[in-house]
XYZ file of C-alpha atoms in Angstrom:
667
model
C -95.972 66.402 -78.686
C -95.817 65.179 -74.920
C -96.400 67.700 -72.129
C -93.525 68.378 -70.144
C -94.630 70.408 -67.113
C -90.858 71.755 -66.391
C -91.463 73.904 -69.625
C -94.004 75.774 -67.862
C -91.824 75.873 -64.799
C -89.272 77.725 -67.113
C -91.848 79.995 -68.494
C -92.290 81.107 -64.791
C -88.454 81.669 -64.320
C -88.720 83.873 -67.421
C -91.877 85.867 -66.718
C -91.038 86.779 -62.729
C -87.721 88.464 -63.362
C -89.324 90.727 -66.374
C -91.795 91.770 -64.023
C -89.561 92.453 -60.967
C -87.043 94.147 -63.256
C -89.960 96.616 -64.708
C -91.089 97.058 -61.387
C -87.577 98.625 -60.892
C -86.272 96.079 -58.084
C -82.531 96.443 -58.842
C -81.860 92.998 -57.461
C -83.197 91.619 -60.620
C -81.271 93.999 -62.578
C -80.892 91.342 -65.526
C -84.542 90.491 -65.123
C -84.991 91.391 -68.772
C -83.161 88.111 -70.066
C -86.664 86.498 -69.318
C -87.716 87.704 -72.880
C -84.587 85.954 -73.868
C -85.750 82.692 -72.509
C -89.234 83.039 -73.855
C -87.764 83.426 -77.314
C -85.596 80.137 -76.528
C -89.146 78.176 -75.402
C -90.942 79.544 -78.394
C -88.399 78.465 -80.705
C -88.032 74.806 -79.120
C -91.960 74.382 -79.116
C -93.015 75.832 -82.264
C -89.987 73.739 -84.100
C -91.428 70.585 -82.205
C -94.649 70.917 -82.906
C -94.322 71.498 -86.795
C -91.529 69.102 -87.332
C -93.846 66.050 -85.786
C -96.605 67.462 -88.020
C -94.494 67.409 -90.923
C -93.499 64.052 -90.358
C -97.066 62.651 -90.007
C -98.005 64.564 -93.138
C -100.612 66.638 -91.342
C -99.063 70.000 -91.128
C -100.828 72.735 -92.472
C -100.011 76.579 -92.727
C -103.407 77.847 -92.256
C -104.018 75.404 -89.047
C -100.694 76.891 -87.723
C -101.728 80.230 -87.963
C -105.066 79.498 -86.764
C -103.357 78.005 -83.524
C -101.049 81.095 -83.097
C -104.071 83.047 -83.329
C -105.965 81.341 -80.459
C -102.780 81.504 -78.392
C -101.781 85.116 -78.468
C -104.508 87.473 -80.080
C -107.576 86.698 -77.439
C -105.883 87.757 -74.193
C -103.826 90.506 -75.830
C -106.936 92.143 -77.436
C -108.402 91.788 -74.373
C -105.553 93.682 -72.284
C -105.473 96.352 -75.042
C -109.425 96.804 -74.659
C -108.843 97.574 -70.873
C -106.062 100.007 -71.560
C -108.401 102.299 -73.508
C -110.305 104.184 -70.901
C -107.116 104.490 -68.625
C -105.179 105.899 -71.585
C -108.399 108.430 -72.535
C -108.570 109.883 -69.065
C -104.991 109.766 -67.694
C -102.803 110.690 -70.879
C -102.378 114.088 -72.113
C -102.702 114.516 -75.989
C -99.091 113.815 -77.116
C -98.862 110.864 -74.991
C -102.521 109.778 -76.229
C -101.154 110.329 -79.833
C -98.187 108.272 -79.107
C -100.204 105.513 -77.689
C -102.568 105.116 -80.387
C -99.823 104.790 -82.915
C -98.753 101.783 -80.706
C -102.140 100.450 -80.732
C -101.989 100.197 -84.529
C -98.269 99.019 -84.842
C -99.248 96.031 -82.122
C -102.434 95.029 -84.687
C -99.869 94.834 -87.548
C -97.215 92.817 -85.364
C -94.686 95.914 -86.021
C -94.667 97.322 -82.882
C -90.629 96.200 -82.484
C -90.394 98.288 -85.430
C -91.979 101.232 -84.157
C -90.449 101.410 -80.404
C -87.092 101.033 -82.192
C -87.695 104.432 -84.212
C -89.311 106.157 -81.196
C -87.319 104.794 -78.091
C -84.941 103.010 -76.347
C -85.883 100.189 -73.891
C -84.293 101.238 -71.214
C -84.733 104.865 -71.502
C -86.953 106.601 -68.485
C -89.789 107.692 -71.060
C -90.222 103.816 -72.031
C -91.712 103.251 -68.618
C -94.565 105.525 -69.633
C -95.172 103.393 -72.611
C -98.446 100.696 -71.866
C -97.686 98.709 -74.749
C -93.589 98.601 -74.844
C -93.507 94.975 -74.157
C -95.562 93.932 -77.168
C -92.137 94.290 -79.204
C -91.338 90.845 -78.165
C -94.570 89.549 -79.587
C -93.818 91.192 -82.737
C -90.526 89.617 -83.000
C -92.072 86.384 -82.290
C -94.943 86.738 -84.951
C -92.639 87.754 -87.429
C -90.681 84.868 -86.946
C -93.770 82.637 -87.095
C -94.356 83.907 -90.472
C -90.925 83.027 -91.936
C -90.121 80.026 -90.059
C -92.676 77.653 -91.265
C -92.149 78.644 -94.538
C -88.580 77.762 -94.667
C -89.050 74.315 -93.183
C -91.862 73.807 -96.030
C -89.124 74.681 -98.667
C -86.489 73.192 -97.366
C -87.881 69.919 -95.911
C -86.850 67.578 -98.879
C -83.303 68.482 -98.109
C -83.418 66.453 -94.704
C -82.825 67.390 -90.984
C -79.123 67.580 -91.571
C -79.474 70.267 -94.091
C -82.113 72.159 -92.503
C -79.988 72.091 -88.996
C -76.792 73.374 -91.189
C -78.601 75.944 -92.580
C -80.366 77.252 -89.358
C -76.900 77.033 -87.520
C -75.338 79.363 -90.230
C -78.187 81.763 -89.812
C -78.093 81.600 -86.033
C -74.300 82.435 -86.019
C -74.543 85.316 -88.395
C -77.399 86.363 -85.934
C -75.379 86.493 -82.872
C -72.349 88.107 -84.409
C -74.543 90.679 -86.014
C -76.183 91.197 -82.558
C -72.537 91.451 -80.689
C -71.694 94.069 -83.570
C -75.046 95.985 -83.380
C -74.894 96.177 -79.629
C -71.862 98.529 -80.043
C -72.830 100.512 -83.211
C -76.583 100.239 -83.405
C -78.056 99.316 -80.027
C -81.676 100.113 -80.611
C -82.056 98.326 -83.729
C -80.141 95.399 -82.162
C -82.344 95.231 -79.294
C -85.917 95.540 -80.861
C -85.567 93.752 -84.530
C -85.675 90.011 -85.690
C -82.507 89.861 -87.458
C -80.403 90.172 -84.239
C -82.888 88.473 -82.268
C -83.316 85.488 -84.416
C -80.740 83.508 -82.971
C -82.509 83.242 -79.589
C -85.521 81.455 -81.273
C -83.198 79.424 -83.482
C -81.222 78.261 -80.368
C -84.527 76.602 -79.241
C -85.350 75.202 -82.882
C -81.908 73.677 -83.440
C -82.314 71.867 -79.919
C -85.647 70.539 -81.330
C -84.536 69.640 -84.753
C -81.224 68.158 -83.448
C -82.970 66.106 -80.613
C -85.332 64.905 -83.314
C -82.820 64.091 -85.838
C -80.155 62.299 -83.457
C -82.926 60.646 -80.974
C -86.292 60.464 -82.864
C -88.895 59.986 -80.541
C -86.448 58.734 -77.703
C -85.905 61.354 -75.007
C -82.338 62.642 -74.671
C -82.675 61.678 -70.966
C -83.182 58.065 -71.808
C -80.241 57.912 -73.896
C -77.705 59.758 -70.919
C -76.993 58.900 -67.485
C -79.181 60.534 -64.834
C -75.914 62.220 -63.277
C -75.191 63.691 -66.731
C -78.838 65.165 -67.005
C -78.621 66.213 -63.127
C -75.272 68.247 -63.980
C -76.224 69.760 -67.184
C -79.368 70.940 -66.085
C -78.069 72.331 -63.020
C -75.558 74.158 -65.141
C -78.294 75.688 -67.134
C -80.165 77.015 -64.261
C -76.866 78.347 -62.958
C -76.512 80.350 -66.143
C -79.931 81.771 -65.996
C -79.912 82.978 -62.406
C -76.400 84.358 -63.234
C -77.746 86.514 -65.806
C -80.920 87.490 -64.275
C -78.727 88.840 -60.845
C -75.527 89.963 -62.482
C -76.603 91.522 -66.219
C -77.779 95.089 -66.064
C -78.818 98.047 -68.191
C -75.253 98.300 -69.152
C -74.981 94.619 -70.477
C -75.198 94.814 -74.161
C -78.492 92.923 -75.279
C -78.652 90.948 -77.360
C -74.938 90.402 -77.837
C -72.433 87.208 -77.005
C -73.683 87.803 -73.376
C -77.312 86.701 -74.325
C -75.719 83.425 -74.880
C -75.235 82.796 -71.248
C -79.080 82.659 -70.325
C -80.219 81.321 -73.900
C -77.959 78.261 -73.753
C -78.764 78.193 -69.912
C -82.631 77.858 -70.812
C -81.316 75.541 -73.739
C -79.647 73.067 -70.938
C -82.992 72.995 -69.302
C -84.953 72.306 -71.770
C -82.699 69.164 -72.924
C -81.817 67.864 -69.536
C -84.199 68.910 -66.968
C -86.684 65.879 -66.099
C -89.045 64.412 -63.452
C -86.151 62.701 -61.818
C -83.578 65.735 -61.540
C -83.313 68.753 -59.142
C -84.105 71.521 -61.798
C -86.831 69.328 -63.269
C -88.769 68.867 -59.693
C -88.015 72.524 -59.016
C -89.566 73.712 -62.262
C -92.169 71.100 -62.022
C -93.727 71.993 -58.857
C -97.178 73.419 -58.511
C -96.134 76.785 -57.809
C -93.704 77.069 -60.855
C -96.034 75.323 -63.237
C -98.898 77.454 -61.905
C -97.235 80.838 -62.750
C -95.897 79.130 -66.024
C -99.401 78.413 -67.299
C -100.575 82.172 -66.755
C -97.074 83.717 -67.954
C -98.196 85.099 -71.142
C -101.247 86.933 -69.684
C -99.363 88.072 -66.724
C -96.646 89.559 -69.246
C -99.137 91.236 -71.028
C -100.856 92.873 -67.984
C -97.346 94.000 -66.086
C -96.642 96.836 -68.480
C -99.788 98.601 -68.796
C -100.074 98.422 -64.862
C -96.645 100.033 -64.165
C -97.067 102.516 -66.912
C -100.183 103.617 -66.107
C -99.249 103.979 -62.156
C -96.198 106.130 -63.243
C -98.404 108.243 -65.126
C -100.463 109.033 -62.392
C -97.893 109.419 -59.687
C -96.048 112.633 -59.499
C -93.121 111.019 -58.234
C -91.570 107.329 -58.274
C -94.354 104.936 -57.388
C -93.376 103.680 -53.668
C -92.232 99.929 -53.255
C -95.432 98.937 -51.870
C -97.418 99.954 -54.904
C -95.130 98.138 -57.119
C -95.291 94.969 -55.029
C -99.187 95.389 -55.020
C -98.764 95.808 -59.005
C -96.790 92.691 -59.098
C -99.163 90.658 -57.427
C -101.979 92.435 -59.300
C -100.254 91.339 -62.650
C -100.459 87.616 -61.551
C -103.915 87.944 -60.381
C -105.037 89.684 -63.648
C -102.944 87.156 -65.560
C -105.020 84.045 -64.144
C -108.341 85.877 -64.614
C -107.094 86.353 -68.610
C -105.954 82.851 -68.631
C -108.975 81.288 -66.990
C -111.713 83.072 -68.805
C -110.035 84.513 -72.053
C -106.945 82.207 -73.219
C -108.243 78.650 -72.170
C -111.984 79.105 -73.840
C -110.324 80.480 -76.988
C -107.874 77.857 -77.421
C -110.952 75.151 -77.083
C -112.343 74.464 -80.922
C -115.227 72.568 -79.489
C -116.032 75.917 -77.624
C -115.157 78.409 -80.267
C -115.039 77.153 -84.100
C -112.719 78.400 -86.495
C -115.849 80.937 -87.858
C -116.678 82.069 -84.451
C -113.058 82.736 -83.918
C -112.586 84.776 -86.918
C -115.747 86.921 -85.873
C -114.849 87.349 -82.314
C -111.115 88.370 -83.429
C -111.827 90.641 -86.501
C -114.454 92.771 -84.487
C -112.021 93.949 -81.755
C -108.902 94.245 -84.167
C -111.338 96.572 -86.164
C -112.436 98.552 -83.554
C -108.765 99.051 -82.154
C -107.719 99.896 -85.476
C -110.134 102.334 -85.901
C -109.465 104.191 -82.501
C -105.913 103.920 -83.122
C -106.242 105.600 -86.435
C -108.776 108.373 -85.460
C -107.021 109.194 -82.050
C -103.722 109.502 -83.873
C -104.854 111.742 -86.693
C -106.899 113.945 -84.170
C -103.526 114.408 -82.434
C -104.644 112.538 -79.191
C -107.780 114.860 -79.087
C -106.236 117.975 -77.237
C -109.564 119.363 -76.573
C -110.281 116.759 -73.539
C -107.759 118.923 -71.699
C -107.101 122.638 -71.074
C -104.296 124.302 -68.993
C -101.571 122.076 -69.739
C -98.313 123.059 -68.445
C -95.684 124.275 -70.964
C -93.520 121.668 -72.563
C -90.302 123.982 -71.990
C -88.027 121.710 -73.655
C -89.548 122.526 -77.141
C -88.494 126.360 -77.978
C -87.817 127.980 -81.234
C -84.657 129.449 -79.531
C -83.469 125.739 -79.193
C -84.724 124.846 -82.881
C -83.011 127.824 -84.599
C -79.842 126.844 -82.731
C -80.155 123.326 -83.736
C -80.550 124.213 -87.382
C -77.186 125.984 -87.413
C -75.360 122.478 -86.030
C -73.579 120.033 -88.753
C -73.437 116.777 -87.492
C -70.502 116.028 -89.564
C -67.790 117.733 -87.568
C -65.550 114.818 -87.653
C -66.187 113.737 -91.221
C -68.021 110.585 -90.495
C -71.909 110.431 -90.617
C -74.411 108.979 -88.299
C -71.999 109.873 -84.844
C -74.424 112.799 -84.076
C -71.666 115.084 -83.104
C -73.094 118.521 -82.797
C -70.826 121.237 -84.678
C -72.888 124.615 -83.913
C -72.302 128.195 -84.376
C -73.967 130.277 -81.778
C -74.209 133.980 -81.139
C -73.251 136.519 -83.807
C -72.771 134.060 -86.471
C -71.838 136.840 -89.030
C -68.664 137.452 -87.162
C -65.534 135.704 -88.416
C -63.379 135.105 -85.520
C -64.605 132.547 -82.729
C -63.995 134.104 -79.518
C -65.555 130.972 -77.376
C -65.713 127.102 -78.048
C -67.967 124.955 -75.584
C -66.992 121.267 -75.332
C -68.612 118.678 -73.938
C -71.581 115.740 -73.659
C -75.154 116.389 -74.011
C -75.206 118.627 -70.953
C -73.346 121.247 -73.007
C -76.028 121.278 -75.592
C -78.493 121.944 -73.210
C -77.132 125.369 -72.192
C -76.800 126.477 -75.850
C -79.734 129.043 -75.426
C -78.150 131.038 -73.117
C -74.665 131.001 -74.573
C -76.463 132.214 -77.872
C -78.236 134.880 -76.125
C -75.118 136.090 -74.543
C -72.806 135.734 -77.678
C -75.698 138.035 -79.427
C -75.598 140.565 -76.892
C -71.507 140.749 -76.960
C -71.579 140.714 -80.853
C -69.158 137.591 -80.557
C -69.350 134.225 -82.320
C -69.242 131.067 -80.416
C -68.598 127.449 -81.525
C -69.933 124.167 -79.969
C -68.636 120.882 -80.684
C -69.817 117.916 -78.626
C -71.267 114.077 -78.595
C -73.445 112.726 -75.928
C -71.813 110.537 -73.440
C -68.500 112.201 -74.273
C -66.204 113.953 -71.480
C -64.116 116.756 -73.423
C -60.758 115.545 -71.964
C -57.617 114.747 -73.633
C -56.172 111.387 -73.781
C -58.927 109.461 -72.169
C -62.183 107.464 -73.787
C -65.432 106.227 -72.439
C -66.404 102.574 -71.785
C -70.003 101.996 -71.577
C -70.759 98.632 -69.952
C -68.508 96.290 -71.623
C -67.349 98.122 -74.602
C -64.771 100.610 -75.246
C -64.013 102.751 -78.293
C -61.750 105.697 -79.209
C -64.712 107.713 -80.544
C -64.198 110.249 -77.192
C -60.570 110.112 -77.135
C -60.488 111.168 -80.978
C -63.024 114.129 -80.610
C -61.330 115.480 -77.834
C -57.827 115.652 -79.834
C -59.921 117.379 -82.755
C -61.445 119.960 -80.434
C -58.193 120.733 -78.917
C -56.801 121.379 -82.497
C -59.809 123.138 -83.619
C -58.757 125.956 -80.657
C -55.332 125.732 -81.421
C -55.877 126.562 -85.232
C -58.562 129.208 -84.741
C -56.591 130.587 -82.097
C -59.506 130.557 -79.572
C -59.090 132.149 -76.319
C -61.630 130.986 -74.130
C -63.469 127.569 -73.791
C -66.075 126.111 -71.791
C -66.012 122.518 -70.226
C -69.600 121.334 -69.802
C -70.274 117.408 -68.569
C -72.691 115.607 -66.449
C -69.630 114.731 -64.284
C -71.272 112.586 -61.810
C -71.811 109.861 -64.564
C -68.146 109.307 -65.412
C -67.584 109.071 -61.471
C -70.390 107.709 -59.840
C -73.189 106.760 -62.219
C -76.637 107.608 -61.697
C -78.113 108.922 -58.158
C -78.951 105.188 -57.456
C -75.327 104.127 -58.682
C -76.548 102.494 -61.988
C -74.897 102.653 -65.625
C -71.727 104.207 -64.955
C -69.459 105.215 -67.668
C -66.038 104.450 -67.132
C -63.028 106.534 -68.119
C -60.035 104.355 -69.787
C -56.979 105.164 -70.902
C -54.341 103.406 -73.255
C -52.478 102.309 -70.294
C -55.120 101.713 -67.886
C -58.351 100.082 -69.071
C -59.732 98.339 -66.172
C -63.577 98.880 -65.696
C -63.989 99.713 -61.985
C -64.982 103.088 -60.174
C -61.630 103.860 -58.345
C -59.901 103.430 -61.951
C -62.334 105.648 -63.548
C -62.316 108.103 -60.694
C -58.484 108.365 -61.131
C -58.496 108.508 -64.769
C -60.805 111.299 -64.373
C -58.499 113.520 -62.215
C -55.422 112.897 -64.439
C -57.195 113.639 -67.815
C -58.966 116.726 -66.577
C -56.027 118.293 -65.347
C -53.869 117.416 -68.352
C -56.755 118.854 -70.375
C -56.554 121.988 -68.549
C -53.159 122.257 -68.614
C -52.419 121.836 -72.275
C -55.449 124.418 -73.035
C -53.719 127.032 -70.513
C -50.358 126.024 -72.175
C -51.577 127.578 -75.596
C -52.969 130.757 -73.719
C -56.716 129.575 -73.558
C -59.054 130.608 -70.736
C -60.531 127.583 -69.152
C -64.130 127.823 -67.801
C -65.402 124.759 -66.304
C -69.104 124.534 -65.568
C -70.233 122.359 -62.468
C -72.942 119.951 -63.053
C -76.580 120.812 -62.607
C -78.396 118.932 -59.710
C -79.460 115.840 -60.939
C -83.423 114.735 -60.143
C -84.531 111.351 -59.795
C -87.264 111.598 -62.181
C -88.291 113.265 -65.669
C -89.011 116.961 -65.763
C -90.895 117.262 -68.487
C -93.346 114.305 -67.454
C -93.666 115.497 -63.907
C -94.935 118.954 -65.614
C -97.415 117.263 -67.617
C -98.685 115.475 -64.754
C -99.310 118.478 -62.665
C -102.404 119.025 -65.055
C -104.108 116.397 -63.115
C -103.765 118.178 -59.599
C -105.375 121.310 -58.210
C -103.328 124.720 -58.175
C -102.747 124.707 -54.511
C -100.950 121.416 -54.503
C -98.599 122.086 -57.376
C -95.958 124.040 -55.308
C -95.996 121.000 -52.813
C -95.540 118.327 -55.644
C -92.722 119.955 -57.241
C -91.042 120.195 -53.814
C -91.661 116.646 -52.838
C -90.499 115.395 -56.430
C -87.353 117.477 -56.419
C -84.096 116.046 -55.179
C -83.059 117.059 -51.626
C -79.855 119.236 -51.698
C -78.167 116.415 -49.559
C -78.642 113.934 -51.996
C -77.458 116.218 -54.886
C -74.374 117.170 -52.813
C -73.800 113.389 -51.865
C -73.862 112.167 -55.619
C -71.590 115.357 -56.875
C -69.208 115.054 -53.794
C -66.240 113.107 -55.622
C -66.242 115.045 -58.630
C -66.409 118.244 -57.087
C -63.808 117.653 -54.861
C -61.509 116.841 -57.592
C -62.662 120.174 -59.271
C -61.972 122.012 -56.058
C -58.477 120.640 -55.885
C -57.655 121.395 -59.228
C -59.004 124.812 -59.286
C -56.755 125.703 -56.458
C -54.093 124.491 -58.472
C -54.644 125.539 -61.884
C -56.711 128.591 -61.509
C -59.207 128.021 -63.668
C -62.751 129.454 -63.665
C -64.823 127.280 -62.169
C -68.611 128.211 -62.354
C -70.889 126.738 -59.599
C -74.684 126.920 -60.391
C -76.277 125.635 -57.298
C -77.775 128.720 -56.349
C -79.853 128.821 -59.451
C -81.477 125.506 -58.524
C -81.180 124.885 -54.546
C -82.193 126.492 -51.328
C -81.044 124.995 -48.063
C -83.410 122.188 -48.405
C -84.164 121.100 -52.061
C -82.743 121.427 -55.554
C -86.164 122.289 -57.474
C -87.348 121.453 -61.007
C -88.790 124.988 -61.448
C -91.865 126.996 -60.565
C -95.304 125.634 -60.834
C -95.455 126.519 -64.613
C -92.371 125.800 -66.145
C -89.870 123.124 -65.743
C -86.039 123.830 -65.788
C -85.552 120.355 -66.694
C -86.371 118.476 -70.024
C -85.651 115.178 -68.205
C -84.125 114.338 -65.218
C -80.677 115.795 -65.777
C -80.743 117.991 -68.955
C -81.732 121.566 -68.804
C -84.801 122.899 -70.703
C -84.394 125.755 -72.630
C -85.871 127.807 -69.512
C -83.314 126.366 -67.287
C -80.803 127.347 -69.697
C -81.706 130.721 -70.024
C -82.215 130.848 -66.071
C -77.875 130.681 -66.035
C -77.833 133.938 -67.618
C -76.579 136.030 -65.047
C -73.943 133.728 -63.544
C -72.437 132.687 -67.096
C -72.567 136.370 -68.327
C -70.936 137.730 -65.237
C -68.157 134.929 -65.458
C -67.047 135.614 -69.074
C -66.728 139.092 -67.825
C -63.862 138.403 -65.743
C -61.895 137.814 -68.727
């Protein structure tokens, strides 16, 4: 096929936002769509190459896979080999075990399946996985296995039928993605069936152009002003997604059509005579585009290991340096690894096989052995306690039934605590995942008092009546229905005390950096903005407390614990690498300042204070368990009170014993 330098420029437009997004620069909050753009480009180029060879009668499946191997494997294997010593010296046993598991998955091109099963792409812990980004390579490789075989089987039907069949598959894929983004977001994000439409957009563009115009360029068949307008529209769609999308935007979903159609318009209409073609065809964009694959391979390991080795969030300066380092290493890999391996005159097919099989077998052996040896725990000694793992917590979870609402798959906790031999329930705990985090202390209190407690909760749901939670662009009745069932549960069982527990600031202000806000919506007001969700927070909380008090229930409302900026469990594992005299200093530096904590909680606490004066419920402030006048601490030198940035560990839960026990005593 004829070389088009603007396509390399489009690769640059894809890779740079991905790198800046993973670096944590919030301006590029939608930078993850760069992967979507890569998928469209891949679908277009692969289809163009295959169709061109099929028309000439020269297509060979073996040659196709050899070209893919030359393109993908050398740089990938080189980067993986380079990560091994850093993983060995910088990762603790459990992390190294997980890393070795990902090595095997990458080599089998199923890393997308592994990461689907073990993490969410936007989770904090995912930032610490050096090979997380290989999920997109796995999606492409799985597509490369299926797509050429499909074309071979359907070629005799003609391009018109092939286009129709692929269009049908793409439509099914995009609607499956839309449905899945609400119901099974991790599956939808990582796996081919719901990513297929992105690759097929590129494939359909290539097939349609070939079917409609043959060897004649689209740009030769339409006016220059037409090409100018549509290529600019494509660029606008791509840029809009990069700067307007964020981690709340369902991905992939119907929203993903914005950057993918934008990329498609650029592929069709950008040329050397219009503005978009000239911009993307400039030396800078083409240069970055040429090294984009290797640059993409390098950026995640660099960011991941930097985050592993720093006790807090890497500074902006460090992140900027790592961005440039990704490009520099990408250039080196492109020049000395990618290019030589793609040259058949330099490296024959037989030599290629030897050069690829050897590192694959070595890496596979390393991965399997390290996994079977549990990450070689004897490498390190004196690792701080991972306090989120506890027999206490495990035993409580064993008493939980996730089918409280009669539906499977909702992960609704329905737990019995305290003296479970008792018949009557004296206290019920309702809330989101923060309520689950305090179960160890309430279980202890219940046992000492010989009382039975019940816990009902669903992560991300406030325990308020007549209100629901909307995340990003979607809404559901799940939370509202659950709160109604909780109320009926209290009424039917004549329970006299309830605890309401939640991450209140998430619903009124979002995270400490104001991202990922969960909006509260009602039947009569579903506007997704901060002022509306704050109003609904106050109204629904007031209504909930009054309704419970009207049936003689004592309401206890637990103030939100201080939210930290980084993962507590990860911080404490990193303390292994520091000398004893520095651990207290590191914990203090990493802990959130009290002023930041109070600023984040300011609105919801003003509401709680106002309602407490009006309704006289029991408000439990736990700041003194975590904060002094300067900082709100993770814990001491050996044990974290947090299992992540905002949920309590078992130790953290038990630290609330005195304040909760004395509060219950008042009733």
